Amino acid sequence: MRTQVGIIGAGPAGLLLSRLLTLQGIDTVVLENRSREYVEARIRAGILEQHTVDTLVAAGVGDRLRREGLEHSGIHLQYPGTRHTLDFPALCGRSVWVYGQTEVTKDLISAQLDGGPPLLFEVSDVTTEDVDTESPRIRFTDGDGVAQVLECDAIAGTDGFHGVSRPVVQAAGGRVWERTYPYAWLGILADAAPATDELIYAWHPEGFALYSMRSPKVSRLYLQVDPSEKIEDWSDDRIWDKLATRFALDGWEINTGPVTDKSIVPMRSFVSAPMRRGRLFLAGDAAHIVPPTGAKGLNLAVADVTLLATALVRLLSERWTDLVDSYSDRALARVWRCTHFSWWMTSMLHTSGDDFDAELQLSQLRRVCSSEAAARELAENYTGLPLDA
Ligand code: RFL
Ligand code: PHB
């Protein structure tokens, strides 16, 4: 087999990269080690920045997003006795959209399978070779158990945090930065109408809670828990109880309903540099992880592949290397901005049990809720900075 760009991983990064390259006349093959059903059911992100929405619409995969996505013009920040609304359009002229990552993935997969380039599920034993040359290749076993070789001009490592691409880049020299936070998020999906117009980010002495949603009938809620907690120890009643405590506000109540999904996610920041070795390019979670508090992971993956698609078109259609040469530095500048913002939101909202930390957090929250300059800084970062900022 031969293609121009071999893409490892069919998450949002790999699928969107394939779509953007196809629209520019570049051949791709996408290799995914999980099944289509598994990839489409994986519940993750929910908030899309304006830039992400614009990119999906321009790529011709935004019809359902435009029909079903919910435009949100702000968030509520809460601490005991106070629920304050940040009005994003007033602060920075942009908004965000609620549209699940599962839906983005389904839209991209259906566009790809509807006459798009090959997308192979359930492949295994994926390895890369000769990435330092102009003719790298990918070896893998296909879904029927047959060993295959895919000859490429370039390879995209969009295989997420546990993929095979990052170690190949790091083997040639590089470095990683990592911070593991002393808390995790317990997340539920519930068939319950959201009791709030905007997402609520709530600070509480017992720990952080987030009220999000997927549609007018489905709520997505998170609780800060200790990373050692086991999901089996959290009955639905115990979860609803804690949520009611952490979101408590006079005259207001959460809506409960059947819980359809429940899991615990660890929180970490991770950056791997450079994001390129020869003709192997990393994008998305393969190169970096942010804690979910800033809602940045999916948006960062989209920003990476937007830069990478342009750089690969320039390389493969025009034979210019300038944009592939600057790809890693340009992508990493945005990665570090989002890494800082996600760390800052996480640090402001998650309790450590230390009273001094709690007073600093409350002081920061009061500042964001009373100073337009402080609120604007949050709003600009949350809704997404320009691509090269
Ligand atoms: P993905 O989605 O992990 O996709 C990688 C794909 O590669 C496949 N793969 C392989 N394929 C072939 N061979 C191999 N050896 C392979 N190894 C792995 C995997 O099966 C998978 O299909 O990475 P990608 O595309 O970079 O996308 C990144 C996003 O998924 C991630 O950043 C976000 O979900 C993070 N995130 C959020 N981001 C936001 O922008 N807004 C949010 O509100 C938000 N909330 C969240 C989140 C992540 C969460 N979790 C579960 C980590 C909330 C949560 C709870
Ligand atoms: C979500 O809806 O899953 C979500 C929303 C905002 C975040 C993180 C996750 O900051």
XYZ file of C-alpha atoms and ligand atoms in Angstrom:
454
model
C 0.000 0.000 0.000
C 1.090 3.576 -0.618
C -0.252 6.956 0.431
C 1.029 10.493 0.858
C 0.224 10.882 4.569
C -0.194 7.832 6.817
C -2.229 8.819 9.880
C -2.015 6.756 13.078
C -5.141 7.127 15.257
C -8.762 8.020 14.433
C -9.513 10.410 17.284
C -10.586 13.954 16.441
C -6.985 14.936 15.526
C -6.369 12.114 13.011
C -9.841 12.237 11.457
C -9.837 16.003 11.018
C -6.300 15.986 9.591
C -7.383 13.404 7.025
C -10.401 15.538 6.123
C -8.380 18.776 5.753
C -5.737 17.056 3.600
C -8.357 15.347 1.404
C -9.943 18.749 0.692
C -6.502 19.912 -0.521
C -6.043 16.911 -2.819
C -3.589 14.990 -0.583
C -4.054 11.182 -0.179
C -4.258 9.745 3.307
C -4.852 6.416 5.036
C -6.037 6.426 8.666
C -5.167 3.460 10.916
C -7.091 2.937 14.184
C -6.541 0.102 16.636
C -10.042 0.206 18.173
C -13.425 -0.602 16.601
C -15.697 2.058 15.093
C -18.288 1.422 17.838
C -15.688 1.956 20.584
C -14.321 5.174 19.053
C -17.819 6.605 18.559
C -18.959 5.836 22.104
C -15.960 7.245 24.025
C -17.362 10.094 26.140
C -14.961 12.975 26.545
C -14.923 16.663 25.753
C -17.973 18.864 25.381
C -16.885 22.440 24.702
C -15.815 23.735 21.292
C -14.091 27.079 20.788
C -15.188 29.413 17.995
C -12.073 28.489 15.999
C -12.873 24.781 16.295
C -16.454 25.337 15.119
C -15.269 27.489 12.192
C -12.737 24.814 11.187
C -15.319 21.999 11.263
C -17.851 24.055 9.296
C -15.238 25.057 6.679
C -14.226 21.382 6.386
C -17.832 20.495 5.463
C -18.534 18.516 8.648
C -20.455 21.197 10.538
C -24.066 20.724 9.397
C -25.256 18.761 12.439
C -23.080 20.891 14.716
C -24.849 24.012 13.407
C -28.263 22.378 13.922
C -27.702 20.654 17.267
C -24.756 22.483 18.894
C -25.714 24.863 21.719
C -24.068 28.271 21.579
C -23.012 29.429 25.063
C -22.237 33.033 25.772
C -20.548 32.562 29.130
C -19.973 30.503 32.271
C -21.034 30.832 35.883
C -18.286 30.934 38.505
C -19.538 29.892 41.936
C -18.174 29.968 45.500
C -20.241 29.763 48.684
C -23.005 32.366 48.595
C -22.098 33.687 45.109
C -22.851 32.650 41.535
C -21.357 35.123 39.076
C -21.855 35.106 35.295
C -19.020 35.926 32.897
C -20.476 37.289 29.640
C -17.977 36.191 26.971
C -19.263 38.207 23.980
C -19.239 41.376 26.130
C -15.747 40.607 27.447
C -14.018 39.414 24.273
C -16.485 39.212 21.385
C -16.516 35.393 21.167
C -18.603 32.492 22.503
C -18.218 28.700 22.790
C -20.405 25.749 21.748
C -21.610 22.677 23.619
C -21.325 19.726 21.209
C -19.956 16.387 22.412
C -16.657 14.983 21.164
C -18.603 11.780 20.415
C -20.707 13.770 17.925
C -17.656 15.456 16.329
C -16.096 12.001 15.909
C -19.282 10.498 14.420
C -19.574 13.386 11.911
C -15.928 13.001 10.840
C -16.149 9.198 10.534
C -19.315 9.310 8.468
C -17.782 11.925 6.103
C -14.681 9.723 5.759
C -16.594 6.507 5.100
C -18.851 8.319 2.608
C -16.399 8.301 -0.308
C -13.397 9.605 1.660
C -9.949 8.009 1.895
C -9.374 4.632 3.632
C -10.053 4.428 7.372
C -9.070 1.035 8.783
C -10.375 0.032 12.219
C -9.071 -2.726 14.502
C -5.509 -2.727 13.157
C -2.714 -3.865 15.489
C 1.107 -4.001 15.846
C 1.533 -0.497 14.385
C 5.208 0.539 14.018
C 6.954 3.297 12.075
C 10.203 2.958 10.089
C 12.689 5.281 8.382
C 11.038 8.443 9.717
C 14.339 10.325 9.233
C 14.130 9.769 5.450
C 11.740 11.160 2.831
C 10.144 7.716 2.455
C 8.944 6.628 5.892
C 6.628 3.638 6.263
C 4.144 2.149 8.702
C 3.918 -1.586 9.364
C 0.709 -2.972 10.882
C -1.553 -5.986 11.018
C -4.968 -5.370 9.463
C -8.337 -6.407 10.932
C -8.118 -9.785 9.128
C -4.757 -10.557 10.729
C -2.723 -9.865 7.569
C 0.636 -8.038 7.910
C 0.684 -4.823 5.824
C 3.213 -2.149 4.848
C 2.078 1.413 4.132
C 4.673 3.476 2.222
C 4.281 7.216 2.911
C 5.748 10.665 2.223
C 4.925 11.729 5.796
C 3.370 10.202 8.911
C 1.059 11.895 11.418
C 1.184 10.525 14.975
C -2.336 11.351 16.190
C -2.558 8.273 18.400
C -3.302 9.922 21.732
C -1.438 9.834 25.032
C -0.832 6.050 25.029
C 0.115 5.773 21.347
C 3.286 4.495 19.651
C 4.385 7.711 17.894
C 5.661 9.889 20.745
C 8.336 7.366 21.883
C 9.734 7.326 18.306
C 10.128 11.130 18.359
C 11.583 11.138 21.869
C 14.088 8.374 20.969
C 15.917 10.918 18.758
C 16.208 13.382 21.655
C 13.688 15.725 23.169
C 12.144 16.414 26.509
C 8.915 16.126 28.404
C 7.375 18.169 31.207
C 4.785 16.587 33.462
C 2.629 17.510 36.440
C 0.272 15.048 38.091
C -2.391 16.724 40.217
C -3.446 15.289 43.590
C -7.092 14.978 42.495
C -9.255 13.330 39.841
C -12.667 13.998 38.252
C -15.593 11.679 38.749
C -17.843 12.323 35.727
C -21.454 11.272 35.102
C -23.793 11.546 32.157
C -27.463 11.746 33.197
C -30.821 11.816 31.461
C -31.798 15.028 33.231
C -32.513 18.457 31.783
C -29.697 20.852 32.794
C -30.906 23.104 35.647
C -28.660 25.897 34.372
C -28.356 27.992 31.217
C -24.534 28.141 31.324
C -21.888 25.745 32.699
C -21.227 26.201 36.433
C -17.628 25.979 37.698
C -18.066 25.703 41.471
C -15.473 26.095 44.224
C -16.544 24.454 47.488
C -14.575 23.719 50.705
C -15.185 19.992 50.045
C -13.910 20.191 46.471
C -14.626 21.410 42.935
C -17.761 20.553 40.936
C -18.676 21.269 37.304
C -22.195 21.375 35.874
C -22.081 20.822 32.109
C -24.467 19.380 29.529
C -24.727 17.643 26.177
C -28.245 18.636 25.059
C -31.442 20.190 26.481
C -32.214 16.739 27.987
C -28.773 15.424 28.997
C -26.530 16.734 31.784
C -22.808 16.065 32.245
C -21.545 16.634 35.785
C -18.154 16.288 37.461
C -16.920 16.088 41.071
C -13.363 16.533 42.335
C -12.396 13.274 44.097
C -9.193 11.731 45.398
C -7.307 9.856 42.609
C -7.393 6.681 44.733
C -11.223 6.582 44.716
C -12.886 3.566 43.034
C -15.967 4.142 40.906
C -17.634 1.049 42.490
C -17.752 2.953 45.811
C -19.843 5.753 44.279
C -23.538 4.902 44.151
C -25.723 7.258 42.121
C -27.293 8.557 45.360
C -23.897 9.341 46.857
C -22.910 11.263 43.701
C -26.170 13.293 43.569
C -25.794 14.086 47.280
C -22.291 15.474 46.817
C -23.320 17.422 43.725
C -26.239 18.992 45.630
C -23.869 20.033 48.437
C -21.227 21.540 46.171
C -23.657 23.451 43.920
C -25.921 24.588 46.815
C -27.375 28.068 46.320
C -30.493 29.547 47.949
C -33.611 29.111 45.793
C -31.942 26.819 43.236
C -31.669 23.024 42.860
C -29.932 20.592 40.521
C -32.071 18.276 38.349
C -31.447 14.574 38.890
C -32.220 11.659 36.552
C -30.986 8.200 35.487
C -27.174 8.007 35.279
C -26.111 6.494 31.928
C -22.310 6.672 32.281
C -19.907 6.999 35.216
C -16.091 7.141 35.340
C -13.067 8.590 37.160
C -10.425 10.502 35.148
C -6.939 11.386 36.457
C -5.714 14.972 36.021
C -2.343 15.750 34.502
C -0.424 18.308 32.480
C 2.083 16.862 30.008
C 4.074 18.410 27.146
C 6.465 16.570 24.836
C 8.852 18.523 22.567
C 9.672 18.634 19.748
C 6.445 17.643 17.982
C 8.368 16.364 14.976
C 11.108 13.944 14.041
C 12.007 14.012 10.332
C 8.826 13.062 8.475
C 6.894 12.015 11.613
C 4.677 14.767 13.060
C 2.806 14.592 16.395
C -0.543 16.317 16.990
C -3.160 16.342 19.756
C -2.973 14.212 22.908
C -0.010 12.283 21.402
C 2.107 15.352 22.217
C 0.324 17.001 25.150
C -2.321 16.556 27.840
C -4.058 19.275 29.827
C -6.345 18.836 32.835
C -9.973 19.241 31.623
C -10.754 22.326 33.774
C -10.035 24.747 30.907
C -11.888 22.640 28.258
C -8.835 22.855 26.031
C -7.743 19.298 25.016
C -9.952 18.796 21.969
C -9.556 22.410 20.856
C -5.788 22.137 21.063
C -5.872 18.971 18.940
C -7.886 20.861 16.305
C -5.458 23.826 16.416
C -2.461 21.459 15.937
C -3.931 19.723 12.894
C -5.003 23.023 11.342
C -1.337 24.116 11.393
C -0.098 20.672 10.368
C -2.471 20.320 7.407
C -1.296 23.636 5.942
C 2.353 22.671 6.507
C 1.941 19.236 4.873
C 0.127 20.666 1.840
C 2.993 23.135 1.393
C 5.534 20.306 1.675
C 3.818 17.766 -0.539
C 2.222 20.005 -3.185
C 4.753 22.830 -3.378
C 7.932 21.132 -2.043
C 8.500 23.977 0.441
C 9.797 22.897 3.868
C 9.343 26.230 5.683
C 6.004 25.410 7.354
C 6.914 21.857 8.387
C 10.144 23.286 9.824
C 8.276 25.833 11.950
C 5.339 23.501 12.838
C 6.655 22.286 16.203
C 7.587 25.745 17.547
C 4.329 27.333 16.411
C 2.196 24.519 17.805
C 4.107 24.472 21.105
C 3.579 28.202 21.670
C -0.186 27.605 21.748
C 0.246 24.372 23.716
C 2.064 26.241 26.506
C -0.557 29.027 26.567
C -3.309 26.412 26.988
C -1.182 24.449 29.463
C -0.846 27.578 31.598
C -4.560 28.430 31.375
C -5.641 24.873 32.226
C -3.201 24.747 35.160
C -4.443 28.164 36.371
C -8.145 27.194 36.223
C -7.332 23.882 37.941
C -5.314 25.610 40.686
C -8.014 28.223 41.307
C -10.887 25.756 41.625
C -9.665 22.491 43.239
C -9.313 22.379 47.002
C -6.255 20.860 48.651
C -7.443 20.858 52.267
C -4.961 23.642 53.083
C -6.607 26.795 54.561
C -4.010 29.176 53.145
C -4.574 27.771 49.611
C -8.341 28.156 50.090
C -8.054 31.858 50.980
C -5.835 32.501 47.944
C -8.339 30.732 45.698
C -11.282 32.709 47.073
C -9.347 35.937 46.640
C -8.609 35.030 43.009
C -12.260 34.120 42.373
C -13.481 37.417 43.862
C -10.975 39.223 41.652
C -12.204 37.504 38.463
C -15.810 38.244 39.471
C -15.179 41.941 40.197
C -12.492 43.124 37.780
C -13.288 43.400 34.079
C -9.591 43.021 33.226
C -9.321 39.773 35.223
C -12.587 38.453 33.747
C -11.451 39.318 30.219
C -8.203 37.382 30.684
C -10.243 34.268 31.577
C -12.755 34.860 28.743
C -10.083 35.330 26.051
C -8.317 32.118 27.029
C -11.492 30.066 27.515
C -13.023 31.027 24.158
C -9.697 30.465 22.392
C -6.880 32.761 21.359
C -5.996 33.309 17.681
C -4.100 30.413 16.084
C -0.623 31.899 16.334
C -1.076 33.675 19.701
P -7.602 10.682 21.104
O -9.013 11.147 21.110
O -7.086 9.986 22.293
O -7.431 9.745 19.810
C -6.297 8.923 19.601
C -6.731 7.734 18.778
O -5.588 6.919 18.494
C -5.930 5.554 18.698
N -4.678 4.806 18.932
C -4.093 4.048 17.994
N -4.427 3.759 16.734
C -3.604 2.926 16.035
N -2.463 2.382 16.569
C -2.084 2.654 17.826
N -0.970 2.136 18.338
C -2.902 3.525 18.602
N -2.841 3.995 19.872
C -3.920 4.774 20.060
C -6.893 5.594 19.876
O -7.708 4.436 19.965
C -7.696 6.849 19.545
O -8.827 6.565 18.739
O -6.598 11.905 20.802
P -6.785 13.203 19.888
O -7.367 12.854 18.548
O -5.507 13.921 19.977
O -7.936 14.051 20.624
C -7.706 14.624 21.890
C -9.013 14.682 22.706
O -9.620 13.395 22.688
C -8.770 15.133 24.157
O -7.803 16.153 24.205
C -10.053 15.665 24.834
O -11.024 14.659 24.962
C -9.735 16.254 26.207
N -10.939 16.693 26.948
C -11.559 17.900 26.665
N -11.095 18.679 25.669
C -11.750 19.839 25.340
O -11.307 20.543 24.417
N -12.900 20.256 25.993
C -13.416 19.535 26.999
O -14.477 19.914 27.508
C -12.739 18.319 27.389
N -13.228 17.561 28.370
C -11.489 15.888 27.931
C -12.650 16.358 28.631
C -10.964 14.640 28.227
C -11.546 13.862 29.191
N -10.969 12.588 29.409
C -11.706 11.399 29.481
C -9.538 12.431 29.251
C -13.245 15.603 29.612
C -12.691 14.364 29.919
C -13.370 13.608 31.025
C -17.725 18.583 29.463
O -18.864 18.970 29.159
O -17.386 17.384 29.385
C -16.722 19.564 29.958
C -17.037 20.904 29.943
C -16.109 21.841 30.413
C -14.899 21.405 30.898
C -14.576 20.054 30.889
C -15.499 19.125 30.425
O -14.012 22.328 31.389
